[in-house]
Amino acid sequence: MIIYIAVFVYFTGFISNALSQGEYSELELMKSYHDYELLESFYNYDKNGVPVNYPFQLEFSFLDVKNYVRFYLYNKNDHNDRIELKINDTSPLRLPQYWKPGAPVKIFIHGYVGNSTVPQMEMLKNKLLERNEGLNVIALDYGPLAHKLYPIAAHYSEDVGKIGSQLIDFLIENGAKTTDFHVIGLSLGAHIAGFVGYNVKSGKIARVTALDAPTIGFIIVGKHGRVDKDDAEFVDCIHTCSGTASFMEHMCHADFYPNGGKSPQPGCGTGVTAMGCSHVRSQDYFTESAEKGHLFYALTCQELTKDGPNDCVDEGALMGYPADQKLQGIFYVETGSKYPFSNTHTTV
């Protein structure tokens, strides 16, 4: 267990550098976990079976999660402009440059050690807005919580998701429909996206997209303790580091396994750092798929083995943004090693 967590710490350090362009070094992230002894104390019990105390224990009981979560609604005309959207405050919904009644709503959620303004989240936001479809684009930002120790961030992921579901219920009360909503989450944000969808009281939302949902902290919790096909009318998952950092299981309506779904993904090199690169590739692929003319054609497969999808045929399925909820099951996708990653890209 300790070795596995240590590998995850190293790999999240790589992600942190990739997402924040050097804002957080691997050494700084390692220091934030203190040392292996502290990690071990998190899982150990004394001779009487009582959990061993640890310095951050109180944070599991007393964090007021709503203080760590913000929502931002983006300007359709100026993609660098956004306004904070608060539950029960309808004033932003009366500003046409930010909110278009009746339009589809895309909510994106960052991963661990991230926030809504790291480069890859900015790129996703821009690709969504550049489609010129009048989309309502919202960021769910839990950045301060995402920079706490991973066990704490994972522990509170369901609470973050429930706050997200409250926002959706609020928007539905003010004219939106459940069919308008598509929630997209990367890494830890993938599970949060599932919790958002599952806890909406107004009905089942249209879609949840989970980008390489991690296993650590979510292996033994059951389907309602992680992202699952029950979370929306259509749940699609993209697996790019499965079997190590993320789930290999077929747990969504449509599970896509680019290049077999494992690390290293093409262009990610080898070794431990390849895990971080492969993990983030899930968002690279999805973001590109939102670009018009960049299609990721997928093969429909009959079974999922320990080596990946098997017995696959072409039935016209697409991975990512344009995925068709009528086509469900297990899918294999081949990608390039650098942008454009898509296997069919044209200028539209």
Tab-separated table of N, CA and C in Angstrom, residues 10 20 34 59 68 100 119 128 131 133 137 139 160 167-168 235 255 280 283 295 303 308-309:
chain	number	residue	atom	x	y	z
A	10	TYR	N	4.475	10.524	-6.577
A	10	TYR	CA	5.427	10.917	-7.616
A	10	TYR	C	4.694	11.300	-8.888
A	20	SER	N	0.381	23.055	-13.955
A	20	SER	CA	0.651	24.380	-13.402
A	20	SER	C	1.909	25.007	-13.964
A	34	HIS	N	4.546	15.120	3.830
A	34	HIS	CA	5.467	14.920	4.941
A	34	HIS	C	6.429	13.773	4.659
A	59	GLU	N	-9.157	17.533	10.028
A	59	GLU	CA	-9.663	18.043	8.758
A	59	GLU	C	-10.705	17.115	8.150
A	68	TYR	N	-14.725	25.867	0.048
A	68	TYR	CA	-13.650	25.487	-0.866
A	68	TYR	C	-14.131	25.356	-2.309
A	100	LYS	N	-27.422	31.877	-21.506
A	100	LYS	CA	-28.422	31.802	-22.566
A	100	LYS	C	-29.491	30.807	-22.141
A	119	PRO	N	-3.579	25.435	-17.373
A	119	PRO	CA	-3.620	25.500	-18.842
A	119	PRO	C	-4.561	24.510	-19.513
A	128	LEU	N	-14.681	24.508	-25.912
A	128	LEU	CA	-16.137	24.454	-25.777
A	128	LEU	C	-16.774	25.746	-26.274
A	131	ARG	N	-16.831	26.518	-30.158
A	131	ARG	CA	-17.763	25.799	-31.015
A	131	ARG	C	-18.896	26.708	-31.505
A	133	GLU	N	-21.747	27.421	-30.291
A	133	GLU	CA	-23.057	26.787	-30.180
A	133	GLU	C	-23.919	27.454	-29.113
A	137	VAL	N	-21.152	27.632	-20.320
A	137	VAL	CA	-19.971	26.914	-19.838
A	137	VAL	C	-19.653	27.362	-18.417
A	139	ALA	N	-17.331	26.453	-14.788
A	139	ALA	CA	-16.247	25.742	-14.104
A	139	ALA	C	-16.649	25.495	-12.661
A	160	VAL	N	-18.075	17.715	-2.398
A	160	VAL	CA	-17.915	18.684	-3.487
A	160	VAL	C	-18.967	18.419	-4.563
A	167	LEU	N	-26.122	23.278	-7.342
A	167	LEU	CA	-26.116	24.311	-8.384
A	167	LEU	C	-27.041	23.919	-9.529
A	168	ILE	N	-26.966	22.660	-9.951
A	168	ILE	CA	-27.823	22.205	-11.051
A	168	ILE	C	-29.291	22.307	-10.662
A	235	VAL	N	-23.294	7.956	-19.391
A	235	VAL	CA	-21.994	8.154	-18.741
A	235	VAL	C	-20.932	7.532	-19.632
A	255	ASP	N	-17.294	2.806	-22.382
A	255	ASP	CA	-15.923	2.884	-21.868
A	255	ASP	C	-14.956	2.833	-23.042
A	280	VAL	N	-3.162	12.347	-17.934
A	280	VAL	CA	-3.661	13.621	-18.456
A	280	VAL	C	-4.059	13.521	-19.929
A	283	GLN	N	-7.737	13.893	-20.921
A	283	GLN	CA	-8.302	15.215	-21.191
A	283	GLN	C	-7.805	15.777	-22.511
A	295	LEU	N	-11.996	14.044	-35.153
A	295	LEU	CA	-12.806	12.902	-34.737
A	295	LEU	C	-11.933	11.738	-34.293
A	303	GLU	N	-15.259	-7.849	-25.728
A	303	GLU	CA	-14.830	-8.176	-24.367
A	303	GLU	C	-13.672	-7.291	-23.938
A	308	GLY	N	-6.644	-5.310	-22.276
A	308	GLY	CA	-7.418	-4.275	-22.944
A	308	GLY	C	-8.561	-4.853	-23.760
A	309	PRO	N	-9.233	-4.028	-24.565
A	309	PRO	CA	-10.359	-4.491	-25.371
A	309	PRO	C	-9.934	-5.547	-26.390
